[in-house]
XYZ file of C-alpha atoms in Angstrom:
772
model
C 22.479 -48.917 58.588
C 20.349 -47.049 61.407
C 23.830 -45.468 62.777
C 24.569 -43.578 59.715
C 23.551 -39.696 59.424
C 24.087 -39.675 55.593
C 23.173 -41.917 53.569
C 22.905 -42.106 49.611
C 20.271 -43.065 47.189
C 21.166 -43.812 43.626
C 19.574 -45.804 40.691
C 21.730 -48.871 41.918
C 19.990 -49.130 45.372
C 22.197 -50.711 47.968
C 25.072 -51.547 45.581
C 26.916 -47.976 46.652
C 27.335 -46.755 50.130
C 28.060 -43.119 51.153
C 31.506 -42.381 52.346
C 32.142 -38.884 51.821
C 30.997 -35.472 50.258
C 32.611 -32.427 49.942
C 31.564 -29.174 47.975
C 30.007 -25.872 47.719
C 26.635 -24.736 47.178
C 25.780 -20.953 46.536
C 23.482 -18.580 44.929
C 23.710 -18.574 41.208
C 26.339 -20.810 40.884
C 26.106 -24.643 39.699
C 27.587 -26.712 42.755
C 29.661 -29.757 42.005
C 29.556 -32.219 44.805
C 32.109 -35.090 45.073
C 30.860 -37.780 46.350
C 33.086 -40.647 47.520
C 31.277 -44.042 47.444
C 32.261 -47.564 48.446
C 30.832 -50.944 46.835
C 31.732 -54.527 46.885
C 31.125 -54.578 43.019
C 34.326 -53.678 41.064
C 32.537 -53.804 37.717
C 29.955 -50.924 37.969
C 29.427 -49.410 34.342
C 29.137 -45.331 34.780
C 26.440 -45.693 31.998
C 24.137 -46.918 34.670
C 24.523 -43.680 36.904
C 25.557 -40.861 34.514
C 22.603 -38.284 33.882
C 20.391 -40.193 36.508
C 19.145 -38.648 39.958
C 20.933 -39.254 42.968
C 19.931 -37.781 46.435
C 22.004 -37.400 49.392
C 20.305 -37.912 52.826
C 21.266 -35.912 55.847
C 19.695 -36.915 59.011
C 18.926 -33.527 60.769
C 18.188 -32.508 64.571
C 15.060 -33.925 65.496
C 15.037 -36.986 62.975
C 14.524 -34.927 60.168
C 16.094 -34.911 56.792
C 18.199 -32.781 54.851
C 18.258 -33.795 50.955
C 20.769 -32.739 48.424
C 19.701 -33.907 45.058
C 20.835 -33.812 41.838
C 22.346 -35.735 38.356
C 25.164 -37.837 38.153
C 27.347 -35.792 35.553
C 30.340 -37.639 36.507
C 31.368 -41.361 37.785
C 34.534 -43.228 37.892
C 36.398 -46.070 39.935
C 39.045 -45.009 42.369
C 41.011 -48.422 43.268
C 40.537 -50.605 46.272
C 39.689 -49.350 49.778
C 41.384 -50.993 52.751
C 38.480 -52.620 53.807
C 38.569 -54.717 50.713
C 35.831 -52.735 49.195
C 36.034 -50.661 45.964
C 36.290 -46.999 45.902
C 34.068 -44.887 43.562
C 33.587 -41.066 43.048
C 30.205 -39.652 41.741
C 29.924 -36.077 40.772
C 26.461 -34.491 41.989
C 25.163 -31.396 40.105
C 21.847 -29.514 39.870
C 19.800 -30.270 36.341
C 20.659 -27.004 35.353
C 24.089 -27.938 34.678
C 22.670 -29.839 32.081
C 22.118 -26.465 30.216
C 25.948 -26.082 29.950
C 26.063 -29.045 27.522
C 23.765 -27.422 25.026
C 24.752 -24.160 22.724
C 22.831 -22.431 20.445
C 22.242 -19.517 18.329
C 18.594 -18.173 18.819
C 16.706 -15.119 18.759
C 14.313 -13.802 21.125
C 12.155 -10.652 20.143
C 9.734 -8.775 22.402
C 10.306 -10.938 25.529
C 11.379 -10.264 29.048
C 13.820 -12.185 30.860
C 11.885 -14.498 32.726
C 9.670 -15.487 29.699
C 13.239 -15.795 27.900
C 14.582 -17.947 30.733
C 11.084 -20.163 30.628
C 11.520 -20.742 26.940
C 15.054 -21.861 27.321
C 14.581 -24.037 30.238
C 11.266 -25.722 29.381
C 13.107 -27.858 26.971
C 14.802 -29.662 29.571
C 11.535 -30.725 31.228
C 12.959 -30.306 34.829
C 11.351 -28.663 37.594
C 11.925 -24.429 38.056
C 9.919 -21.586 39.633
C 10.187 -17.965 39.179
C 9.599 -16.317 42.735
C 9.891 -12.773 41.114
C 8.838 -9.603 42.869
C 8.706 -6.793 40.194
C 7.760 -6.416 36.317
C 10.286 -6.632 33.813
C 10.679 -4.460 30.431
C 10.023 -6.539 27.257
C 13.279 -6.719 25.482
C 12.556 -5.820 21.870
C 15.554 -8.255 20.387
C 17.847 -10.710 22.259
C 20.280 -13.064 20.523
C 21.634 -16.329 22.217
C 24.981 -16.167 20.201
C 27.090 -19.027 20.526
C 26.445 -19.677 24.105
C 25.450 -22.556 26.226
C 21.552 -22.276 27.504
C 23.291 -21.702 31.035
C 25.447 -18.912 29.939
C 22.784 -17.458 28.212
C 20.234 -17.307 30.921
C 22.885 -16.468 33.284
C 23.870 -13.250 31.804
C 20.244 -11.955 31.139
C 19.691 -12.750 35.115
C 22.548 -11.027 35.926
C 21.842 -7.929 34.090
C 18.155 -7.660 35.804
C 19.516 -8.537 39.108
C 17.757 -11.996 39.288
C 19.999 -14.841 40.932
C 18.705 -18.528 41.523
C 18.958 -21.428 43.779
C 18.018 -24.908 44.110
C 15.416 -26.288 46.494
C 15.889 -30.059 47.455
C 13.767 -33.119 48.120
C 13.750 -36.465 48.108
C 14.270 -37.649 44.486
C 14.030 -34.337 42.886
C 15.195 -30.769 43.015
C 13.996 -27.572 42.069
C 15.830 -24.575 40.557
C 14.378 -21.208 42.020
C 14.786 -17.650 40.527
C 14.651 -14.797 42.920
C 14.966 -10.990 42.842
C 13.991 -9.887 46.332
C 16.490 -10.758 49.428
C 13.259 -11.093 51.516
C 10.202 -11.677 49.320
C 11.787 -14.407 47.599
C 13.175 -16.584 50.338
C 11.655 -18.608 53.012
C 13.270 -19.321 56.470
C 15.232 -22.284 56.831
C 13.171 -25.751 57.617
C 13.510 -27.404 60.735
C 14.238 -23.836 62.502
C 15.416 -20.772 61.112
C 16.865 -19.251 64.502
C 20.414 -20.654 64.997
C 21.824 -19.682 68.235
C 25.963 -18.890 68.552
C 28.018 -20.652 71.209
C 31.556 -20.298 71.449
C 33.743 -23.569 71.394
C 34.280 -25.368 74.727
C 30.400 -24.988 75.938
C 30.435 -28.727 76.722
C 26.554 -28.298 77.868
C 25.496 -27.542 74.535
C 28.075 -29.709 72.179
C 24.985 -31.915 71.145
C 22.919 -28.807 69.967
C 22.997 -27.474 66.423
C 24.597 -24.184 66.588
C 27.027 -21.747 65.183
C 30.418 -22.052 66.848
C 32.570 -19.238 64.524
C 31.156 -16.353 63.385
C 33.695 -13.800 61.109
C 32.191 -10.619 59.888
C 33.316 -7.371 58.280
C 32.933 -4.735 55.590
C 35.097 -3.392 52.338
C 35.626 -0.602 50.399
C 32.921 -0.350 48.098
C 32.220 2.532 45.178
C 29.383 4.818 46.175
C 27.871 5.679 43.104
C 27.104 4.475 39.589
C 26.406 6.061 36.458
C 24.734 4.617 33.495
C 24.270 6.382 29.968
C 23.204 4.923 26.542
C 21.927 6.227 23.240
C 18.709 5.906 21.177
C 18.515 6.641 17.583
C 14.588 7.534 17.966
C 15.166 9.964 20.252
C 19.044 11.094 19.267
C 18.945 14.172 21.432
C 17.418 12.373 24.487
C 19.654 12.423 27.513
C 19.523 9.081 28.517
C 21.871 9.251 31.425
C 21.282 8.126 35.109
C 23.120 8.594 38.245
C 22.539 7.085 41.865
C 24.665 7.694 44.973
C 24.718 5.569 48.308
C 28.062 6.137 49.941
C 28.676 3.852 52.549
C 30.104 6.630 54.960
C 33.651 5.297 54.916
C 36.818 7.381 53.739
C 37.372 6.905 49.595
C 33.565 5.942 49.439
C 32.711 8.482 46.393
C 34.164 6.630 43.289
C 31.966 6.221 40.421
C 30.898 2.582 38.512
C 30.259 4.331 34.560
C 29.029 1.806 32.230
C 28.227 2.379 28.606
C 26.275 1.163 26.843
C 23.602 0.756 29.794
C 21.292 -1.664 27.471
C 18.208 0.742 27.478
C 16.528 3.207 25.338
C 13.899 4.482 28.102
C 14.729 6.974 30.750
C 12.507 4.993 33.435
C 14.743 1.722 32.507
C 17.793 3.743 32.838
C 16.861 4.416 36.743
C 16.138 0.499 37.080
C 19.251 -0.253 35.790
C 21.346 2.065 37.559
C 19.714 0.972 41.043
C 20.462 -2.817 40.091
C 24.208 -1.472 39.037
C 24.395 0.205 42.474
C 23.234 -2.441 44.571
C 25.330 -4.940 42.457
C 28.492 -2.941 43.734
C 27.102 -2.799 47.442
C 26.112 -6.430 47.825
C 29.450 -7.680 48.678
C 30.369 -5.079 50.929
C 29.018 -6.515 54.005
C 29.235 -10.061 54.456
C 29.618 -12.604 57.471
C 31.274 -16.136 57.215
C 30.313 -18.484 60.082
C 31.003 -22.247 60.939
C 28.326 -24.310 62.135
C 27.156 -28.138 62.547
C 23.496 -27.245 61.619
C 22.815 -30.234 59.298
C 19.646 -28.683 57.512
C 21.727 -25.429 56.376
C 21.109 -24.689 52.762
C 21.571 -21.794 50.494
C 18.573 -19.828 49.381
C 16.865 -19.471 53.004
C 17.053 -17.060 55.523
C 18.318 -17.344 59.064
C 18.374 -15.416 62.285
C 21.844 -15.377 64.400
C 21.072 -14.925 68.066
C 23.043 -15.097 71.169
C 26.276 -13.333 69.533
C 28.153 -11.312 71.799
C 27.943 -8.155 69.326
C 24.485 -7.090 69.069
C 24.321 -5.720 65.900
C 25.066 -8.789 64.194
C 22.002 -10.593 65.832
C 19.628 -10.199 62.506
C 18.091 -12.040 60.116
C 20.425 -12.913 56.794
C 20.125 -14.883 53.672
C 22.408 -17.759 53.296
C 24.511 -17.324 49.977
C 26.698 -19.935 50.140
C 27.320 -23.198 52.137
C 30.381 -25.569 52.045
C 29.981 -29.202 52.729
C 32.107 -31.831 54.541
C 30.214 -34.965 55.398
C 31.602 -38.065 56.165
C 30.751 -41.819 57.310
C 33.611 -44.269 58.444
C 34.119 -47.247 56.799
C 32.437 -49.307 59.799
C 29.287 -47.095 59.187
C 29.126 -47.707 55.811
C 29.264 -51.154 56.432
C 26.754 -51.123 58.798
C 28.736 -53.130 61.221
C 29.939 -50.414 63.685
C 28.515 -50.043 67.418
C 26.774 -46.490 68.105
C 30.382 -45.167 69.673
C 31.928 -46.112 66.129
C 29.341 -44.577 64.179
C 29.284 -41.067 66.155
C 33.039 -41.379 66.366
C 33.263 -41.782 62.551
C 30.745 -39.419 61.410
C 31.641 -35.992 60.238
C 29.108 -33.107 59.274
C 31.034 -29.706 58.914
C 29.524 -26.783 57.380
C 31.133 -23.274 56.465
C 28.663 -20.651 55.480
C 28.509 -16.896 53.867
C 25.438 -15.008 54.680
C 24.043 -11.347 53.353
C 21.909 -9.400 55.759
C 18.480 -8.922 54.611
C 18.706 -5.078 55.572
C 20.398 -4.790 52.355
C 19.295 -5.751 48.802
C 21.020 -8.760 47.189
C 22.177 -9.029 43.768
C 24.250 -11.134 41.799
C 27.807 -10.254 40.790
C 27.732 -9.519 36.902
C 30.302 -12.307 35.935
C 29.054 -13.886 32.775
C 30.525 -11.924 29.829
C 28.569 -10.957 27.204
C 29.341 -13.042 23.671
C 31.344 -10.609 21.365
C 31.127 -10.872 17.471
C 34.492 -11.313 16.252
C 33.659 -9.561 13.026
C 31.092 -8.977 10.150
C 29.045 -11.610 8.797
C 26.309 -12.185 6.052
C 22.813 -12.492 6.230
C 19.485 -12.856 3.905
C 17.075 -9.770 3.827
C 13.714 -11.368 4.343
C 10.116 -9.958 4.279
C 6.582 -11.033 4.161
C 5.469 -13.434 1.384
C 4.563 -11.782 -1.690
C 6.759 -8.598 -0.987
C 9.949 -7.620 -2.825
C 10.743 -4.734 -0.313
C 10.026 -4.742 3.365
C 11.545 -1.577 5.204
C 9.949 1.020 7.806
C 10.539 4.647 8.064
C 14.165 4.640 9.147
C 14.810 2.358 6.093
C 15.450 -0.507 8.222
C 15.121 -3.915 7.186
C 14.622 -7.542 8.288
C 17.372 -10.379 8.025
C 18.166 -14.112 8.410
C 21.204 -15.000 9.778
C 22.724 -17.859 8.090
C 23.028 -19.390 11.852
C 19.409 -19.296 12.446
C 17.931 -22.682 12.064
C 14.515 -21.641 13.561
C 14.075 -18.385 11.413
C 11.225 -18.720 8.873
C 12.775 -16.451 6.194
C 9.919 -14.101 6.587
C 9.169 -10.807 8.465
C 9.739 -12.406 12.069
C 13.361 -13.261 11.414
C 15.105 -10.729 13.270
C 14.374 -7.172 14.530
C 14.491 -4.000 12.264
C 17.898 -3.776 11.239
C 19.328 -0.085 10.544
C 21.235 0.012 7.234
C 24.481 2.024 6.817
C 24.406 4.335 4.431
C 27.346 6.889 2.397
C 25.402 9.950 3.609
C 22.261 10.608 6.353
C 21.322 13.826 7.119
C 17.780 15.641 8.475
C 15.628 14.619 4.950
C 18.906 14.354 2.784
C 21.124 11.856 1.983
C 21.582 8.577 0.176
C 19.058 5.726 0.528
C 19.552 2.362 -1.090
C 17.024 -0.344 0.892
C 18.214 -3.706 0.327
C 15.440 -5.735 -1.086
C 14.463 -9.392 -0.239
C 16.611 -11.777 -1.119
C 19.718 -9.787 -1.189
C 22.872 -11.063 0.866
C 23.847 -8.381 3.235
C 26.930 -7.574 5.239
C 25.749 -7.202 8.913
C 28.201 -6.149 11.829
C 27.124 -5.467 15.350
C 27.436 -2.294 17.271
C 30.034 -2.664 20.192
C 30.326 -6.166 18.859
C 27.005 -6.812 20.550
C 24.718 -9.609 18.578
C 21.788 -7.641 20.151
C 22.638 -4.678 17.767
C 22.947 -5.434 14.276
C 23.866 -3.116 11.591
C 23.742 -3.606 8.081
C 27.130 -2.460 6.248
C 26.508 -3.050 2.695
C 25.540 -5.869 -0.018
C 27.527 -8.947 -1.578
C 27.092 -10.831 -4.783
C 26.543 -14.469 -4.586
C 25.691 -17.090 -7.185
C 22.022 -16.299 -7.111
C 22.540 -12.606 -7.459
C 25.191 -11.976 -9.982
C 26.391 -8.487 -10.903
C 24.194 -6.480 -13.415
C 27.113 -6.283 -16.209
C 28.752 -9.485 -16.808
C 32.056 -9.974 -15.357
C 35.033 -10.015 -16.106
C 34.156 -9.387 -19.498
C 32.423 -5.782 -18.405
C 35.317 -4.878 -15.937
C 35.487 -1.022 -16.878
C 31.663 -0.678 -16.160
C 30.785 0.590 -13.039
C 26.903 1.839 -11.885
C 23.844 1.237 -10.381
C 21.012 -0.596 -11.601
C 17.625 -0.915 -9.737
C 14.977 -3.508 -10.552
C 11.007 -2.386 -10.821
C 9.081 -3.684 -8.101
C 6.821 -5.331 -7.910
C 7.171 -8.037 -10.638
C 10.051 -6.295 -12.537
C 11.761 -8.616 -15.169
C 15.260 -9.372 -15.065
C 17.254 -7.718 -17.554
C 19.220 -4.551 -18.759
C 15.958 -2.799 -19.184
C 17.496 -1.419 -22.769
C 14.691 0.101 -25.233
C 12.785 -2.785 -26.887
C 14.959 -4.979 -24.822
C 13.915 -7.516 -21.651
C 13.929 -6.220 -18.227
C 12.415 -3.569 -16.106
C 15.270 -1.241 -14.296
C 16.408 2.207 -13.906
C 20.286 2.301 -14.430
C 23.198 4.598 -14.555
C 26.350 2.795 -15.861
C 29.772 4.106 -16.544
C 31.870 2.662 -18.986
C 35.486 3.439 -18.573
C 37.020 1.313 -21.386
C 39.589 3.680 -23.216
C 38.309 5.017 -26.669
C 34.521 3.810 -25.745
C 33.974 5.831 -22.619
C 30.140 6.269 -22.165
C 27.768 7.569 -19.338
C 24.479 5.793 -19.893
C 21.328 6.736 -17.954
C 18.103 4.661 -18.409
C 14.639 5.479 -16.817
C 12.102 2.646 -17.019
C 9.307 4.803 -16.955
C 9.692 8.678 -16.086
C 12.708 11.010 -15.789
C 12.066 13.907 -13.538
C 15.159 16.523 -13.536
C 14.899 19.790 -11.392
C 17.342 22.383 -11.578
C 16.622 25.211 -9.066
C 19.193 27.803 -10.833
C 21.198 27.467 -14.160
C 21.588 24.299 -16.078
C 24.484 24.241 -18.912
C 25.206 21.437 -21.449
C 28.110 21.119 -23.664
C 28.182 18.271 -26.202
C 31.527 18.167 -28.150
C 30.277 16.210 -31.089
C 26.548 15.141 -32.056
C 23.443 15.182 -30.007
C 20.732 13.030 -31.086
C 17.186 12.863 -29.268
C 14.317 10.624 -29.986
C 10.767 11.146 -28.324
C 8.303 8.218 -29.223
C 5.440 10.538 -28.389
C 5.008 14.176 -27.162
C 7.228 16.872 -25.801
C 6.301 19.908 -23.871
C 8.630 22.646 -23.067
C 7.579 25.500 -20.757
C 9.972 28.561 -20.675
C 8.892 30.707 -18.091
C 11.167 33.994 -19.667
C 13.492 34.182 -22.411
C 14.877 31.324 -24.824
C 17.720 31.944 -27.060
C 18.930 29.461 -29.472
C 21.907 29.622 -31.753
C 22.783 27.351 -34.655
C 25.884 27.797 -36.242
C 25.229 26.375 -39.472
C 22.013 24.436 -40.902
C 18.847 23.803 -39.006
C 15.981 21.020 -40.285
C 12.830 20.657 -38.660
C 10.120 18.136 -40.132
C 6.650 18.082 -38.681
C 5.109 15.209 -40.019
C 1.554 16.269 -38.952
C 0.326 19.651 -37.956
C 2.432 22.804 -35.835
C 0.987 25.394 -33.981
C 2.878 28.034 -32.747
C 1.792 31.050 -30.523
C 3.549 34.460 -29.932
C 1.812 36.240 -27.099
C 3.521 39.723 -28.163
C 6.233 40.305 -31.048
C 7.801 38.021 -33.178
C 11.042 39.035 -35.025
C 12.540 36.979 -37.777
C 15.896 37.662 -39.301
C 17.229 35.805 -42.348
C 20.730 36.855 -43.289
C 20.340 35.327 -46.974
C 17.351 33.364 -48.770
C 14.105 32.131 -47.167
C 11.716 29.406 -48.987
C 8.483 28.448 -47.612
C 6.731 25.637 -49.068
C 3.351 25.025 -48.363
C 1.703 21.579 -49.525
C -2.007 22.467 -49.548
C -3.611 25.753 -47.751
C -1.763 28.626 -45.743
C -4.035 30.875 -43.670
C -2.625 34.100 -41.811
C -4.724 35.750 -39.480
C -3.231 39.208 -38.374
C -5.317 41.027 -35.738
C -4.445 44.313 -36.220
C -2.109 45.814 -38.741
C 0.824 44.192 -40.895
C 3.519 45.928 -42.571
C 6.043 44.289 -44.909
C 8.939 45.565 -46.626
C 11.075 44.311 -49.385
C 14.299 45.892 -49.911
C 14.373 45.124 -53.727
C 11.654 42.898 -55.500
C 8.977 40.690 -54.709
C 7.397 37.895 -56.980
C 3.989 36.379 -56.243
C 3.309 32.938 -58.001
C -0.410 31.592 -57.665
C -1.116 28.455 -59.737
C -4.855 29.240 -59.685
C -6.908 31.913 -57.993
C -5.928 35.221 -55.877
C -8.327 36.747 -53.738
C -7.921 39.695 -51.514
C -10.332 41.139 -49.300
C -9.856 44.203 -47.679
C -12.401 45.555 -44.810
C -12.056 49.274 -45.213
C -9.334 50.912 -47.265
C -6.704 49.324 -49.496
C -3.751 51.741 -50.187
C -0.894 50.855 -52.528
C 2.015 53.149 -53.208
C 4.417 52.310 -56.317
C 7.578 54.509 -56.448
C 7.725 53.975 -60.348
C 5.954 51.586 -62.063
C 3.156 48.930 -61.418
C 2.558 46.193 -64.200
C -0.213 43.374 -64.170
C -0.537 40.794 -66.303
C -3.595 38.615 -66.306
C -4.161 35.816 -68.622
C -7.710 35.499 -69.293
C -10.077 38.214 -67.295
C -9.768 40.346 -64.154
C -12.986 41.347 -62.470
C -12.737 44.017 -59.519
C -15.876 44.591 -57.241
C -16.039 47.874 -55.224
C -18.930 47.989 -52.750
C -19.218 51.697 -52.930
C -16.271 53.911 -53.792
C -13.133 53.273 -56.082
C -10.319 55.908 -56.391
C -7.455 55.645 -58.503
C -4.779 58.130 -58.413
C -1.907 58.107 -60.783
C 0.823 60.913 -60.278
C 1.668 61.119 -63.475
C 0.953 58.746 -66.597
C -1.722 55.818 -66.450
C -1.645 53.465 -69.630
C -4.411 50.964 -69.797
C -3.855 48.074 -72.382
C -6.712 45.388 -73.185
C -5.751 43.015 -75.986
C -9.119 42.659 -76.981
C -12.431 43.992 -75.295
C -12.700 46.245 -72.185
C -16.020 46.744 -70.607
C -17.082 49.451 -67.775
C -20.232 49.059 -65.945
C -21.173 52.168 -63.832
C -24.104 51.520 -61.402
C -25.131 55.430 -60.912
C -22.570 58.478 -61.812
C -19.202 58.391 -63.081
C -17.050 61.483 -63.131
C -13.825 61.344 -65.352
C -11.579 64.419 -64.416
C -8.606 64.590 -66.552
C -5.851 67.531 -65.138
C -4.713 68.422 -68.334
C -5.356 66.745 -71.641
C -6.962 63.549 -72.505
C -7.119 61.584 -75.723
C -9.090 58.586 -76.795
C -7.830 56.957 -79.875
C -10.691 54.379 -81.238
C -9.313 52.071 -84.055
C -12.544 51.236 -85.534
C -15.732 52.598 -84.149
C -16.575 54.432 -80.891
C -19.869 54.199 -79.473
C -21.503 56.422 -76.586
C -24.746 55.856 -75.363
C -26.277 57.606 -72.656
C -30.063 56.572 -71.495
C -31.621 53.966 -73.543
C -29.790 50.967 -75.341
C -26.376 49.283 -74.624
C -23.009 49.840 -76.229
C -19.876 51.147 -75.332
C -19.619 53.798 -72.383
C -23.579 53.332 -71.949
C -24.587 55.466 -68.990
C -27.329 53.949 -67.105
C -30.605 55.520 -67.303
C -30.876 56.685 -63.794
C -29.293 60.210 -64.637
C -26.657 62.474 -67.131
C -23.333 61.529 -67.707
C -20.837 64.387 -67.293
C -17.488 65.184 -68.933
C -15.969 68.263 -67.344
C -12.355 69.606 -68.373
C -11.335 72.413 -66.146
C -9.478 75.636 -66.988
C -5.908 75.474 -66.643
C -6.154 77.723 -63.716
C -8.696 75.560 -61.915
C -11.091 78.405 -62.130
C -14.907 77.896 -62.857
C -17.153 79.782 -65.461
C -15.978 79.860 -68.989
C -12.765 78.951 -68.326
C -13.778 75.067 -69.151
C -15.320 73.135 -71.484
C -17.984 69.909 -70.765
C -20.070 67.479 -72.171
C -23.609 66.755 -70.722
C -25.311 63.598 -71.795
C -28.745 62.259 -70.736
C -31.527 60.571 -72.462
C -33.396 63.577 -74.038
C -30.082 65.695 -74.901
C -26.491 66.398 -75.192
C -24.901 69.487 -74.437
C -21.362 70.378 -75.385
C -20.491 73.794 -73.724
C -17.066 75.728 -74.095
C -16.910 78.830 -71.872
C -20.076 80.652 -72.965
C -20.433 78.622 -76.135
C -22.613 75.582 -76.272
C -24.400 73.260 -78.709
C -27.467 71.544 -77.405
C -29.060 68.364 -79.219
C -32.136 67.495 -78.082
C -34.327 64.070 -78.698
C -36.723 65.691 -81.044
C -34.221 66.963 -83.319
C -33.781 70.558 -82.211
C -30.209 71.802 -82.032
C -29.170 74.661 -80.469
C -25.950 76.745 -80.911
C -25.093 79.416 -78.533
C -22.087 81.719 -78.986
C -20.803 85.110 -79.326
C -19.578 84.283 -82.949
C -20.552 81.180 -85.109
C -18.605 80.219 -87.928
C -19.336 77.529 -90.429
C -16.102 76.864 -92.617
C -15.974 74.275 -95.086
C -12.831 73.554 -97.364
C -15.250 72.414 -99.911
C -18.947 72.446 -99.983
C -21.272 73.797 -97.261
C -24.740 72.372 -97.613
C -27.548 73.442 -95.319
C -30.963 71.364 -96.125
C -33.944 72.696 -93.577
C -37.800 73.167 -93.819
C -37.295 76.525 -93.210
C -34.501 79.284 -92.360
C -35.003 82.022 -90.015
C -32.899 84.788 -89.581
C -33.463 88.038 -87.928
C-alpha cells in the first residue's frame, strides 16, 4: 500500500481499492468525478455508500497530500476484472449536488443574495463559507419558482457576479462563495509558483511542473448597456452604459439587456459593470498541462520560466481536469517499486484566468418563466378586511406557497390592473382580503407579479344567483369593517352599495343602492327624462339649495301634503298665477305678515266667510273704494272704534238701515255736513238732548252741538242755516233770522218780518205783552 500515490477512503474501509479517477472540477460547476474501484467482494450493496462521504487521497510532492472529498451520488458494479477482482464505479460529487435533488416554491423578502443563499443552504447542514468583498443590495421580493435549490442559488449568484468553488480536506469539503479574483482566493497549498519546462528535459522529469501552455484571446464586445423601469419613478432614466473596448477590430458591439433587474441608478451602475466584466471574463484565458498533483480550482498560481514574459504572472485556476490511475498490482499492494511508478498515472489539464482582470461567472442558469396566469388569495393582517397601500396594491398568498401564513407577510405588494389609470383619475376596485385573484407576471418573471382581476369560487359566489339571474349585471360592494352579507335592500339583510342592470326583456331595470349616503355632483347641466311615473320617498329630511332660478312645470295636477309645518321664504318677489280656481283650506289659524304694502285685485266678485270673529287693525289710514255699492249684513252687533278721526265720504247716496236700535256716542264734537238735503224720519219719537241727561242724539256736556246747512252757492253770511244747541240754549238761525230758546224760559225771535199764521186758532198766554 505504501507504493500507491492515489488511495481512497470509503465507509467500507479496505473493501474497495482505488483504480482510476477521471473528471473535471471548475468554478461554479458541479463536478462529477467517475472513480473506478476494485474489490474481492461481489455483493457490495450500493446503499452502503450512497449519500455518504468519500475522500480520494493524492500524495503530493514533498510527502504532502491533496484531498478530493465528496459524497457518493452513484455506485454500481461493472463486472469482473482480469485479476479476478470485481470492478465497481463510484460517482463522487460535492455536497452542493444535493441541492439539485430538492425543488421548491419559496418567497424571500427584503433579503440580499448572500442572505438568501445562507437560508437556502443552511437546511443541508453542510459546511459553506462566503468570502465576499462588497455589499449587496437588499432585494424586496425574490421567488424560487419550481427550481431546485441549486438552480435557484446559481442564478442569483450569477446575477450578482458571485461564483463558488470547493476546498477539500480529509473527510470533508467546504463550498466557498467568492466575488473577487484576488481577495477571495489563497495561493495553491504546497507552493503557488509553478515553473514551465518543455518536454524532454530529463533533468527535471521528477519535479512537478507545467509542460504545455496554450494562451489566446477572442473577440469580445466592448460595451454593455442596461435599462429598467420603476413605476414609482415613471419618468426616471435608469439606463446605464459602460464600455471597455479590448482594442481589437470589431470591439464596439454592445450587449443590451432589459429589464436590468434594478430600480436605483446606483444599482444600475453596479450591474452594468458586472455585465461588462462577465462579457470580458472569457476573452483571455490560458490552458495548461502539468503534473502538479496539488492543483485545484479556486486557488491562485504564478507561472514562471515561460519563454514569453507577459505570461509569467499570477492566475486564478478556474478549471482542472483529472486523470488519476493506479495499476492493478499497486491496488492489490503486491507490486514492486518499479511497477508502482510505471503503473501510476497523474495527469492534469487546467484553465486559468489572469488576476489582473476581474473574473465573473457566465450567466448560464435560466430564469424561471411562468407559463400563464395563476390564481392567489388576497391576504392581510388579522382583523383587517382591506389591506392596501397608496398605489392600490395588495398582498396575496399563492396556492403553491407552503410557508406563507396567510397574512401581510405572504408576498410583496402586488400592483392591481384596472380598466383606467391616469393622474388622479381612473377606476379603482381594490381586491379585498379573502378574494381569489388572477395573477400574471411581468415578462413571465415570478419576481414581478401583477393582478389582472378577480374570480368567483365556492366560498365567494356571485352577488346575484346564477344562472337564474343571468340577465343581471353590475357591481355590489360590501361595507367594511363588519358589513353583513346580503343585497342591502331597504329593510333587508346586508350592508352594501350596489349598481345592477337587469336586461330581461320587458323587465329592464337599473338599480342603484347606497348603503348610507349618496353624493351626486354635476358641474354643468343635468337632464332627467322619465317616460312614465316617478316616485320618491325620503324617510327623514330633504334640503334643496338652488343658487339661481328654478322652473317647474306640471302639465296636469299637483298635490302636496305636508303632515306637520311648512315654511316658505321668498327674499324678493313672488308671483302665483292660477288659470282657473284656487281653494285654500287652513285647519286652524292663518297669519299673514306683510312688511310694507299689499295690493289685491279681483276681477269680479270676492266673498269672505268667517265662522266667528273678524278683526282688522290698520296702523294709520284705511281707504276703501267701492265702484257702485257696499252692503254689510251683521247678524247681531257691530262696533267700530276710531282712535282719533273717522271720515266717511259717500259720493252719491248712503243708506243706513238698523233693524232695531242704533246708538251713536261722540266723545267731543260732532259735525254733520249735508251738501243738499237731509231728511230724518222717526217712526215714533225723536229726542235730542244737549247738555245734561241721556237720550238719543245726546251731546256731551263739554261743548255745543252744531248742525249747519250751507247755501247752495256755498257762501257764508245769510245764505245758510244752522241749529246750535248747548246746555243753556238752542239757537235756530236761517240767514238773518233766528230763534233763541234759553234755559231760563226766554225765547227770542229775530227777523225782519215775523208772522204767526194758524189755520185755526192762535193762543197767546203771557204774564205780560210788551209792544213798542
